[in-house]
Amino acid sequence: VFSEVPQAAPVAVFKLTQDFTNDQSPQKVNLGVGAYRTDEGKPWILPVVKKVEKLIVQDDSLNHEYLPILGLPEFRSSASKIALGDDSPAIHENRVGAVQCLGGTGALKMGAEFLRRFYNGNNNTKTPVYVSAPTWENHNAVFANAGFEDVRPYKYWDAEKRGLDLAGFLGDLESCPERSIFVLHACAHNPTGTDPTQEQWKQIAEVMMRRKLFVFFDSAYQGFASGSLEKDAWAVRYFSFSKNFGLYNERVANSSQMEKIVRTTWSNPPSQGARIVAVTLNSPELFAEWKDNVKTMADRVLLMRAQLKAKLQALGTPGTWDHITEQIGMFSFTGLNPKQVEYMVNEKHVYLMASGRINMCGLTTKNIDHVAQSIHEAVTK
Ligand code: PLP
């Protein structure tokens, strides 16, 4: 009965990791998958997380019973405060709803399902959903799989000037159908590492409000971009001040419908991660320690950006490399074209996405010379 199942295309970023793992070269470097690595190239369990895990294991009052469908209440409230700020009018006016989801992808799925079911009418599959061009590739598929038939790109990246195409972006906001849904990256845009400035966000907000567009923020990297939770949440908080974005009361009906969606998707979420977060965020000392850990990661990325740019400039690699330090977050959109990327992978054992995106955390003080030299050769050969 399964003989007709067609082969699905591999997911690019996982295929890249597989190719990297199979590569026997001692020089190999993985700049593909978006995960933090230490200067030794190793995954890092945050020290505060290790500490809190031990506290949880020793706490005899905890058990493995089901959590509520919408998740651990202390997690939901502390996560809302991290995103919106302690003094958020939206929280005080009871306009905020929170669901503990399975990762960022689960959150996108819940949001997309809810919107398809209830935004602009019941089972609304026709509302256009706009995602940035380019975007994290899964955005398209998550909204399409939730039943939206019209997922479109909006202008975002100007390849020529290696920066934000603000005029194009604003133009799409002006010309799209009213009440369209726009998926925005809260900070550290994936894959370009290029965010609007605060002034530009204000312009974007003005058009979105005037044209009654629906703002859907995907916030995957708060704190990691600049090292400051406040700075990275600026756009989300600016938008959340406005009641005109349809963030009215967190109506009981909304929660009840969210529960129904969760119930038929994962029924109720796992507890361990939520407990770690809730314990950390609800203790001033642990919270301070966590912020410090996050800053350690953000600072390492900033250092790698500065070093990579300096090395390319020292090599005299043609082109400008300012965008490497101007972009923020985990990723840099290098501007390397697919042929140059192919050369890097096949000849230099440096693995990066075909789009030219690199994970800055894959760089270390030990491999950065090889990476810079490889970029230099790819550009000049
Ligand atoms: N949204 C963006 C912009 C991302 O970059 C990512 C991760 O790559 C996600 C969502 C998904 O997050 P998670 O891996 O927690 O599902």
Tab-separated table of C-alpha atoms and ligand atoms in Angstrom:
chain	number	residue	atom	x	y	z
A	1	VAL	CA	0.000	0.000	0.000
A	2	PHE	CA	2.957	2.351	0.307
A	3	SER	CA	4.620	1.453	-2.996
A	4	GLU	CA	3.583	4.747	-4.625
A	5	VAL	CA	5.038	7.023	-1.919
A	6	PRO	CA	7.216	9.582	-3.691
A	7	GLN	CA	10.608	10.511	-2.307
A	8	ALA	CA	10.461	13.841	-0.493
A	9	ALA	CA	13.288	16.311	-1.046
A	10	PRO	CA	15.748	16.408	1.875
A	11	VAL	CA	15.569	19.432	4.187
A	12	ALA	CA	18.557	21.484	3.032
A	13	VAL	CA	20.016	22.360	6.412
A	14	PHE	CA	19.871	18.771	7.731
A	15	LYS	CA	21.350	17.431	4.496
A	16	LEU	CA	24.213	19.888	4.918
A	17	THR	CA	24.885	18.601	8.446
A	18	GLN	CA	24.876	15.025	7.151
A	19	ASP	CA	27.376	15.921	4.415
A	20	PHE	CA	29.517	17.674	7.023
A	21	THR	CA	29.427	14.614	9.318
A	22	ASN	CA	30.457	12.343	6.430
A	23	ASP	CA	33.361	14.620	5.463
A	24	GLN	CA	36.648	13.193	6.780
A	25	SER	CA	38.721	16.358	6.303
A	26	PRO	CA	40.308	17.734	9.503
A	27	GLN	CA	39.708	21.225	8.092
A	28	LYS	CA	35.944	20.869	7.900
A	29	VAL	CA	33.737	23.619	9.337
A	30	ASN	CA	29.946	23.598	9.705
A	31	LEU	CA	28.405	27.037	9.236
A	32	GLY	CA	24.985	25.595	8.353
A	33	VAL	CA	22.659	24.690	11.182
A	34	GLY	CA	21.545	27.576	13.403
A	35	ALA	CA	22.715	26.419	16.816
A	36	TYR	CA	25.119	28.026	19.275
A	37	ARG	CA	28.650	26.617	19.516
A	38	THR	CA	31.492	27.502	21.881
A	39	ASP	CA	34.918	28.634	20.727
A	40	GLU	CA	35.812	24.921	20.860
A	41	GLY	CA	33.034	24.270	18.351
A	42	LYS	CA	30.959	22.421	20.965
A	43	PRO	CA	27.297	22.770	21.991
A	44	TRP	CA	26.907	24.743	25.234
A	45	ILE	CA	24.533	23.913	28.035
A	46	LEU	CA	24.066	27.226	29.797
A	47	PRO	CA	25.529	27.015	33.341
A	48	VAL	CA	22.303	28.446	34.764
A	49	VAL	CA	20.337	25.671	33.059
A	50	LYS	CA	22.569	22.985	34.592
A	51	LYS	CA	22.096	24.555	37.995
A	52	VAL	CA	18.301	24.759	37.680
A	53	GLU	CA	18.071	21.190	36.370
A	54	LYS	CA	19.722	20.006	39.579
A	55	LEU	CA	17.281	22.054	41.693
A	56	ILE	CA	14.353	20.496	39.848
A	57	VAL	CA	15.621	16.937	40.301
A	58	GLN	CA	15.922	17.547	44.055
A	59	ASP	CA	12.439	19.035	44.391
A	60	ASP	CA	10.229	16.284	45.830
A	61	SER	CA	7.078	18.293	45.299
A	62	LEU	CA	7.327	17.857	41.508
A	63	ASN	CA	5.973	14.888	39.594
A	64	HIS	CA	5.318	13.753	36.030
A	65	GLU	CA	1.598	14.403	35.890
A	66	TYR	CA	0.093	16.065	32.822
A	67	LEU	CA	0.425	19.813	32.559
A	68	PRO	CA	-2.665	21.871	31.684
A	69	ILE	CA	-3.378	21.900	27.943
A	70	LEU	CA	-2.101	25.474	27.537
A	71	GLY	CA	1.023	24.723	29.561
A	72	LEU	CA	2.657	25.562	32.888
A	73	PRO	CA	1.029	28.782	34.170
A	74	GLU	CA	4.287	30.209	35.625
A	75	PHE	CA	6.012	29.601	32.307
A	76	ARG	CA	3.262	31.309	30.340
A	77	SER	CA	3.216	34.409	32.510
A	78	SER	CA	6.993	34.793	32.787
A	79	ALA	CA	7.476	34.252	29.041
A	80	SER	CA	4.868	36.940	28.315
A	81	LYS	CA	6.749	39.367	30.555
A	82	ILE	CA	10.040	38.620	28.839
A	83	ALA	CA	8.500	39.350	25.456
A	84	LEU	CA	6.392	42.361	26.361
A	85	GLY	CA	8.165	43.801	29.403
A	86	ASP	CA	7.200	43.915	33.084
A	87	ASP	CA	5.397	47.207	32.632
A	88	SER	CA	3.506	46.144	29.498
A	89	PRO	CA	0.112	47.858	29.210
A	90	ALA	CA	-1.047	44.868	27.164
A	91	ILE	CA	-0.396	42.572	30.148
A	92	HIS	CA	-1.948	44.973	32.651
A	93	GLU	CA	-5.012	45.447	30.472
A	94	ASN	CA	-5.401	41.688	30.161
A	95	ARG	CA	-4.950	41.702	26.401
A	96	VAL	CA	-2.338	38.941	26.370
A	97	GLY	CA	-2.795	35.245	25.859
A	98	ALA	CA	0.055	32.747	26.083
A	99	VAL	CA	0.360	29.109	25.121
A	100	GLN	CA	3.331	26.900	25.962
A	101	CYS	CA	4.212	25.365	22.611
A	102	LEU	CA	6.649	22.817	21.281
A	103	GLY	CA	9.436	25.122	20.168
A	104	GLY	CA	9.189	27.976	17.747
A	105	THR	CA	7.740	25.792	15.036
A	106	GLY	CA	4.960	24.596	17.328
A	107	ALA	CA	4.147	28.200	18.218
A	108	LEU	CA	3.946	29.162	14.558
A	109	LYS	CA	1.679	26.198	13.897
A	110	MET	CA	-0.677	27.109	16.763
A	111	GLY	CA	-0.825	30.727	15.643
A	112	ALA	CA	-1.402	29.792	12.030
A	113	GLU	CA	-4.146	27.287	12.899
A	114	PHE	CA	-5.905	29.795	15.118
A	115	LEU	CA	-5.811	32.484	12.438
A	116	ARG	CA	-7.066	30.177	9.720
A	117	ARG	CA	-9.960	29.099	11.902
A	118	PHE	CA	-10.998	32.474	13.278
A	119	TYR	CA	-9.393	35.505	11.588
A	120	ASN	CA	-11.634	37.194	9.028
A	121	GLY	CA	-14.331	34.567	9.518
A	122	ASN	CA	-14.472	30.874	10.058
A	123	ASN	CA	-12.093	28.522	8.291
A	124	ASN	CA	-10.644	31.363	6.345
A	125	THR	CA	-8.190	29.944	3.835
A	126	LYS	CA	-8.184	32.945	1.484
A	127	THR	CA	-6.508	35.703	3.495
A	128	PRO	CA	-3.058	36.338	2.028
A	129	VAL	CA	-0.187	35.516	4.371
A	130	TYR	CA	2.955	37.500	3.594
A	131	VAL	CA	6.403	36.207	4.535
A	132	SER	CA	9.629	38.108	3.945
A	133	ALA	CA	11.741	37.438	0.863
A	134	PRO	CA	13.838	35.610	1.901
A	135	THR	CA	12.679	34.077	5.162
A	136	TRP	CA	13.266	31.034	7.341
A	137	GLU	CA	12.142	28.424	4.841
A	138	ASN	CA	9.631	26.747	7.168
A	139	HIS	CA	7.410	29.833	7.373
A	140	ASN	CA	5.915	29.126	3.959
A	141	ALA	CA	5.167	25.489	4.662
A	142	VAL	CA	3.805	25.966	8.187
A	143	PHE	CA	1.209	28.492	6.995
A	144	ALA	CA	0.384	26.477	3.872
A	145	ASN	CA	-0.030	23.314	5.939
A	146	ALA	CA	-2.324	25.162	8.324
A	147	GLY	CA	-4.616	25.657	5.319
A	148	PHE	CA	-3.684	29.114	4.012
A	149	GLU	CA	-3.851	28.878	0.236
A	150	ASP	CA	-2.196	32.189	-0.519
A	151	VAL	CA	1.255	32.507	1.085
A	152	ARG	CA	3.194	35.254	-0.673
A	153	PRO	CA	6.573	36.952	-0.295
A	154	TYR	CA	6.958	40.625	0.675
A	155	LYS	CA	10.044	42.582	-0.356
A	156	TYR	CA	12.693	42.660	2.330
A	157	TRP	CA	16.262	42.119	1.180
A	158	ASP	CA	18.098	44.344	-1.261
A	159	ALA	CA	20.851	42.103	-2.610
A	160	GLU	CA	22.542	44.987	-4.389
A	161	LYS	CA	23.103	47.109	-1.315
A	162	ARG	CA	23.124	44.128	1.072
A	163	GLY	CA	20.569	45.693	3.345
A	164	LEU	CA	16.888	46.221	3.970
A	165	ASP	CA	14.699	47.118	0.993
A	166	LEU	CA	12.559	49.491	3.036
A	167	ALA	CA	10.884	51.135	0.052
A	168	GLY	CA	9.935	47.745	-1.383
A	169	PHE	CA	8.684	46.535	2.003
A	170	LEU	CA	6.559	49.645	2.570
A	171	GLY	CA	5.308	49.408	-1.007
A	172	ASP	CA	4.039	45.872	-0.418
A	173	LEU	CA	2.387	46.959	2.830
A	174	GLU	CA	0.604	49.729	0.899
A	175	SER	CA	-0.518	47.615	-2.037
A	176	CYS	CA	-1.557	44.329	-0.393
A	177	PRO	CA	-5.229	43.572	0.352
A	178	GLU	CA	-6.427	45.071	3.651
A	179	ARG	CA	-6.376	42.673	6.602
A	180	SER	CA	-3.616	40.558	5.106
A	181	ILE	CA	-1.410	38.729	7.592
A	182	PHE	CA	2.282	39.692	7.765
A	183	VAL	CA	4.846	37.439	9.422
A	184	LEU	CA	7.573	39.692	10.841
A	185	HIS	CA	10.828	38.637	12.473
A	186	ALA	CA	10.996	40.288	15.886
A	187	CYS	CA	14.798	40.591	15.750
A	188	ALA	CA	17.848	38.991	14.136
A	189	HIS	CA	16.074	38.274	10.864
A	190	ASN	CA	16.731	34.762	9.592
A	191	PRO	CA	18.500	34.438	7.187
A	192	THR	CA	19.664	38.000	6.449
A	193	GLY	CA	20.653	39.217	9.935
A	194	THR	CA	19.185	42.559	8.859
A	195	ASP	CA	16.479	44.239	10.948
A	196	PRO	CA	14.639	47.512	10.441
A	197	THR	CA	15.885	50.350	12.633
A	198	GLN	CA	13.512	51.735	15.262
A	199	GLU	CA	12.613	54.603	12.927
A	200	GLN	CA	11.884	52.130	10.139
A	201	TRP	CA	9.752	49.957	12.458
A	202	LYS	CA	7.686	53.064	13.234
A	203	GLN	CA	7.072	53.612	9.535
A	204	ILE	CA	6.133	49.945	9.107
A	205	ALA	CA	3.757	50.095	12.081
A	206	GLU	CA	2.088	53.227	10.748
A	207	VAL	CA	1.197	51.605	7.427
A	208	MET	CA	0.155	48.326	9.032
A	209	MET	CA	-2.177	50.064	11.426
A	210	ARG	CA	-3.668	52.319	8.759
A	211	ARG	CA	-4.240	49.425	6.392
A	212	LYS	CA	-5.571	47.084	9.104
A	213	LEU	CA	-2.911	44.477	8.490
A	214	PHE	CA	-2.404	41.651	10.953
A	215	VAL	CA	1.014	41.525	12.598
A	216	PHE	CA	2.376	38.070	13.358
A	217	PHE	CA	5.748	38.360	15.107
A	218	ASP	CA	8.068	35.375	15.121
A	219	SER	CA	10.488	35.996	17.985
A	220	ALA	CA	13.121	33.268	17.882
A	221	TYR	CA	16.222	35.128	19.090
A	222	GLN	CA	15.327	37.665	21.784
A	223	GLY	CA	18.434	38.518	23.811
A	224	PHE	CA	20.676	36.671	21.465
A	225	ALA	CA	20.886	39.414	18.876
A	226	SER	CA	22.225	42.325	20.901
A	227	GLY	CA	22.713	40.696	24.303
A	228	SER	CA	19.859	42.845	25.682
A	229	LEU	CA	16.332	41.465	26.127
A	230	GLU	CA	14.911	44.990	26.013
A	231	LYS	CA	16.642	46.056	22.853
A	232	ASP	CA	15.745	42.882	20.990
A	233	ALA	CA	12.092	43.129	22.033
A	234	TRP	CA	11.783	46.745	20.987
A	235	ALA	CA	9.671	46.114	17.891
A	236	VAL	CA	7.314	43.646	19.578
A	237	ARG	CA	6.802	46.033	22.483
A	238	TYR	CA	6.287	49.039	20.227
A	239	PHE	CA	3.585	47.222	18.285
A	240	SER	CA	1.984	45.781	21.431
A	241	PHE	CA	1.290	49.266	22.804
A	242	SER	CA	-1.447	49.668	20.281
A	243	LYS	CA	-4.900	48.324	20.898
A	244	ASN	CA	-5.645	48.873	17.254
A	245	PHE	CA	-3.808	45.745	16.279
A	246	GLY	CA	-6.729	43.631	17.391
A	247	LEU	CA	-5.123	42.654	20.679
A	248	TYR	CA	-8.296	43.273	22.653
A	249	ASN	CA	-9.120	41.403	25.827
A	250	GLU	CA	-7.592	38.015	26.106
A	251	ARG	CA	-11.102	36.746	25.651
A	252	VAL	CA	-11.952	33.497	27.308
A	253	ALA	CA	-13.242	32.293	23.966
A	254	ASN	CA	-9.791	32.631	22.391
A	255	SER	CA	-8.174	30.527	25.100
A	256	SER	CA	-10.853	27.902	24.820
A	257	GLN	CA	-10.288	27.609	21.079
A	258	MET	CA	-6.525	27.509	21.533
A	259	GLU	CA	-7.058	24.651	23.953
A	260	LYS	CA	-9.021	22.788	21.327
A	261	ILE	CA	-6.236	23.196	18.757
A	262	VAL	CA	-3.548	22.104	21.209
A	263	ARG	CA	-5.641	19.175	22.400
A	264	THR	CA	-5.780	17.690	18.908
A	265	THR	CA	-2.117	18.430	18.125
A	266	TRP	CA	0.004	17.452	21.150
A	267	SER	CA	-2.704	17.383	23.821
A	268	ASN	CA	-0.478	18.918	26.484
A	269	PRO	CA	3.120	20.055	26.483
A	270	PRO	CA	6.127	18.470	28.197
A	271	SER	CA	7.085	19.946	31.538
A	272	GLN	CA	10.864	19.857	31.924
A	273	GLY	CA	11.853	22.789	29.681
A	274	ALA	CA	8.996	24.920	30.959
A	275	ARG	CA	10.020	24.281	34.567
A	276	ILE	CA	13.607	25.261	33.845
A	277	VAL	CA	12.449	28.511	32.281
A	278	ALA	CA	9.873	29.279	34.967
A	279	VAL	CA	12.299	28.648	37.856
A	280	THR	CA	15.003	30.723	36.167
A	281	LEU	CA	12.826	33.687	35.298
A	282	ASN	CA	11.085	33.813	38.669
A	283	SER	CA	14.273	34.103	40.715
A	284	PRO	CA	16.091	37.449	40.489
A	285	GLU	CA	19.508	35.779	40.969
A	286	LEU	CA	18.939	33.043	38.397
A	287	PHE	CA	17.401	35.511	35.986
A	288	ALA	CA	20.498	37.715	36.247
A	289	GLU	CA	22.700	34.678	35.685
A	290	TRP	CA	20.698	33.669	32.612
A	291	LYS	CA	20.999	37.159	31.123
A	292	ASP	CA	24.706	36.937	31.706
A	293	ASN	CA	24.876	33.546	29.937
A	294	VAL	CA	22.916	34.950	26.993
A	295	LYS	CA	25.280	37.892	26.813
A	296	THR	CA	28.247	35.531	26.715
A	297	MET	CA	26.777	33.957	23.590
A	298	ALA	CA	25.841	37.247	21.960
A	299	ASP	CA	29.311	38.679	22.659
A	300	ARG	CA	31.052	35.689	21.106
A	301	VAL	CA	29.035	36.188	17.940
A	302	LEU	CA	29.915	39.882	17.854
A	303	LEU	CA	33.595	39.023	18.258
A	304	MET	CA	33.480	36.526	15.382
A	305	ARG	CA	31.789	39.135	13.179
A	306	ALA	CA	34.500	41.678	13.899
A	307	GLN	CA	37.295	39.169	13.326
A	308	LEU	CA	35.890	37.765	10.096
A	309	LYS	CA	35.474	41.246	8.639
A	310	ALA	CA	38.975	42.267	9.730
A	311	LYS	CA	40.511	39.149	8.203
A	312	LEU	CA	38.737	39.598	4.870
A	313	GLN	CA	39.824	43.226	4.765
A	314	ALA	CA	43.401	42.231	5.600
A	315	LEU	CA	43.354	39.669	2.788
A	316	GLY	CA	42.106	42.377	0.441
A	317	THR	CA	39.110	40.274	-0.560
A	318	PRO	CA	37.207	42.224	-3.233
A	319	GLY	CA	33.904	43.756	-2.174
A	320	THR	CA	32.794	45.458	1.001
A	321	TRP	CA	32.433	43.417	4.172
A	322	ASP	CA	30.820	45.985	6.452
A	323	HIS	CA	27.568	44.055	6.273
A	324	ILE	CA	29.167	41.298	8.390
A	325	THR	CA	29.343	43.594	11.406
A	326	GLU	CA	26.184	45.521	10.538
A	327	GLN	CA	24.036	42.386	10.519
A	328	ILE	CA	22.996	41.010	13.898
A	329	GLY	CA	22.063	37.724	15.500
A	330	MET	CA	23.260	34.282	14.710
A	331	PHE	CA	23.304	34.584	10.939
A	332	SER	CA	25.165	36.516	8.356
A	333	PHE	CA	24.006	36.741	4.772
A	334	THR	CA	27.438	36.860	3.209
A	335	GLY	CA	26.455	37.728	-0.343
A	336	LEU	CA	28.335	34.691	-1.674
A	337	ASN	CA	26.590	33.288	-4.737
A	338	PRO	CA	25.688	29.594	-5.224
A	339	LYS	CA	28.828	28.908	-7.303
A	340	GLN	CA	31.052	30.402	-4.627
A	341	VAL	CA	29.203	28.410	-1.974
A	342	GLU	CA	29.749	25.240	-3.987
A	343	TYR	CA	33.472	25.992	-4.101
A	344	MET	CA	33.567	26.541	-0.332
A	345	VAL	CA	31.821	23.231	0.345
A	346	ASN	CA	33.497	21.035	-2.257
A	347	GLU	CA	37.034	22.444	-2.250
A	348	LYS	CA	37.435	23.953	1.214
A	349	HIS	CA	35.206	21.737	3.409
A	350	VAL	CA	33.378	24.818	4.684
A	351	TYR	CA	29.658	24.013	4.829
A	352	LEU	CA	27.131	26.818	4.385
A	353	MET	CA	23.643	27.236	2.951
A	354	ALA	CA	23.311	27.724	-0.819
A	355	SER	CA	21.814	31.165	-0.083
A	356	GLY	CA	25.183	32.269	1.309
A	357	ARG	CA	23.878	32.297	4.887
A	358	ILE	CA	26.419	31.393	7.543
A	359	ASN	CA	25.912	30.639	11.214
A	360	MET	CA	28.387	32.940	12.939
A	361	CYS	CA	28.531	30.546	15.923
A	362	GLY	CA	30.198	27.955	13.706
A	363	LEU	CA	33.249	30.221	13.574
A	364	THR	CA	35.945	29.819	16.210
A	365	THR	CA	39.316	31.460	16.800
A	366	LYS	CA	40.809	28.207	15.459
A	367	ASN	CA	38.920	27.911	12.172
A	368	ILE	CA	38.348	31.559	11.282
A	369	ASP	CA	41.568	31.865	9.256
A	370	HIS	CA	40.603	28.886	7.129
A	371	VAL	CA	37.095	30.273	6.613
A	372	ALA	CA	38.361	33.743	5.682
A	373	GLN	CA	40.920	32.272	3.292
A	374	SER	CA	38.195	30.078	1.741
A	375	ILE	CA	35.894	33.059	1.214
A	376	HIS	CA	38.803	34.966	-0.301
A	377	GLU	CA	39.560	32.154	-2.762
A	378	ALA	CA	35.859	31.636	-3.585
A	379	VAL	CA	35.508	35.338	-4.444
A	380	THR	CA	38.775	35.748	-6.362
A	381	LYS	CA	39.195	32.448	-8.218
B	1	PLP	N1	11.443	30.954	13.539
B	1	PLP	C1	12.655	31.358	13.145
B	1	PLP	C2	12.822	32.715	12.549
B	1	PLP	C3	13.763	30.503	13.286
B	1	PLP	O1	14.966	30.917	12.872
B	1	PLP	C4	13.579	29.234	13.870
B	1	PLP	C5	14.703	28.302	14.050
B	1	PLP	O2	15.501	28.098	13.199
B	1	PLP	C6	12.305	28.862	14.258
B	1	PLP	C7	11.253	29.746	14.097
B	1	PLP	C8	12.021	27.484	14.822
B	1	PLP	O3	12.308	27.321	16.120
B	1	PLP	P1	12.354	25.849	16.740
B	1	PLP	O4	13.594	25.206	16.261
B	1	PLP	O5	12.304	26.099	18.201
B	1	PLP	O6	11.134	25.105	16.261
